Amino acid sequence: MKIKKLLEILDGELLSDEKHLEYEVDYGLASDLISDLLMCALYPAALFTGLVNHQIVRVAEMIELQAIIFVRGKKPREEILQMAADHDMPVICTEKSLYAACGLAYQGGLETSPIKLSINE
């Protein structure tokens, strides 16, 4: 799914460069816990989160996330946006809740990211 379509579905605001509108995202993943992201993210995905700090961009780069969608109207500070720009990462914010944003994206065609459910598997 293109970022442009995701933006429309979420009634969101693009906080990054307009060139990102044409970027593709393969899957969606939602979490506010960095530990879950590090354990569960197996494929590049768009991250839906309410966690707005510099750590989320570092983790996003480390696990090769394709975009960050901040929910509940949260907007990151300028230095966080600059970090995302330095990694050419699309950033969206939406007023939707985490639950609603994920549901709308899924209904719009964004696939659920396959995840590793436990460290014993």
XYZ file of C-alpha atoms in Angstrom:
121
model
C 0.000 0.000 0.000
C 1.274 3.465 -0.818
C 1.774 5.977 1.983
C -0.619 8.253 0.092
C -3.450 5.734 0.463
C -2.602 5.103 4.114
C -2.696 8.844 4.744
C -6.175 9.075 3.200
C -7.514 6.073 5.095
C -6.288 7.455 8.418
C -7.307 11.030 7.678
C -3.720 11.704 8.688
C -1.113 14.384 8.291
C 2.206 13.722 6.567
C 5.002 15.064 8.760
C 7.786 14.120 6.381
C 8.813 14.877 2.804
C 6.098 14.690 0.127
C 8.244 12.221 -1.848
C 7.204 9.692 0.813
C 3.641 9.718 -0.533
C 4.735 7.260 -3.226
C 6.596 4.913 -0.853
C 5.113 1.444 -0.377
C 4.456 -0.282 2.921
C 4.050 -4.041 3.044
C 2.654 -4.739 6.501
C 1.342 -3.040 9.622
C 2.589 -3.546 13.165
C 1.272 -1.865 16.325
C 2.982 -1.453 19.678
C 3.916 1.067 22.326
C 6.556 -1.268 23.761
C 10.043 -1.229 22.282
C 10.763 -4.680 23.716
C 7.817 -6.109 21.751
C 9.050 -4.480 18.569
C 12.521 -5.933 19.000
C 11.134 -9.414 19.650
C 8.252 -9.523 17.215
C 9.117 -7.605 14.076
C 10.118 -10.142 11.444
C 9.313 -8.198 8.285
C 9.546 -4.542 7.279
C 6.304 -2.841 8.300
C 4.635 0.455 9.063
C 4.615 0.973 12.819
C 1.472 2.291 14.500
C 2.382 3.718 17.897
C 1.653 6.320 20.510
C 5.262 6.315 21.660
C 6.736 9.667 20.671
C 10.438 9.824 21.464
C 13.812 9.502 19.771
C 14.094 5.811 20.724
C 11.260 4.867 18.392
C 13.155 6.202 15.360
C 16.303 4.334 16.413
C 14.361 1.106 16.797
C 12.551 1.733 13.496
C 15.863 2.020 11.713
C 17.334 -1.011 13.474
C 14.477 -3.336 12.523
C 14.004 -1.720 9.106
C 10.511 -0.352 9.573
C 9.023 1.325 6.493
C 7.104 4.154 8.178
C 5.979 5.452 11.559
C 2.356 6.368 12.202
C 1.797 8.273 15.437
C -1.738 7.834 16.771
C -4.021 9.718 19.175
C -2.960 13.069 17.713
C 0.572 12.779 19.047
C 3.173 14.754 17.142
C 6.894 14.258 17.593
C 9.287 17.112 18.295
C 11.321 18.532 15.422
C 14.492 16.622 16.350
C 12.595 13.336 16.096
C 11.266 14.308 12.679
C 14.810 15.206 11.638
C 16.045 11.787 12.756
C 13.354 10.140 10.648
C 14.260 12.365 7.688
C 17.918 11.383 8.066
C 16.800 7.764 7.567
C 14.366 8.641 4.747
C 11.475 7.359 6.845
C 7.890 8.501 6.231
C 6.105 9.875 9.307
C 2.343 10.294 9.667
C 0.204 11.413 12.563
C -3.493 10.753 12.966
C -6.129 11.659 15.529
C -7.389 8.063 15.408
C -6.801 5.703 18.322
C -4.310 2.890 17.887
C -7.147 0.403 17.600
C -9.117 2.436 15.050
C -6.044 3.294 12.952
C -5.008 -0.338 12.704
C -8.543 -1.435 11.867
C -8.929 1.163 9.144
C -5.540 0.308 7.625
C -6.395 -3.390 7.665
C -9.798 -2.765 6.046
C -8.007 -0.638 3.448
C -5.752 -3.542 2.482
C -2.665 -3.283 4.695
C -1.656 -6.779 5.734
C -0.892 -7.760 9.310
C 2.808 -8.238 9.922
C 3.704 -11.846 10.646
C 5.125 -11.917 14.171
C 7.027 -14.316 16.346
C 4.667 -14.978 19.242
C 7.189 -16.267 21.745
C 10.906 -16.767 22.073
C 10.304 -20.534 22.403
C 8.959 -20.937 18.872
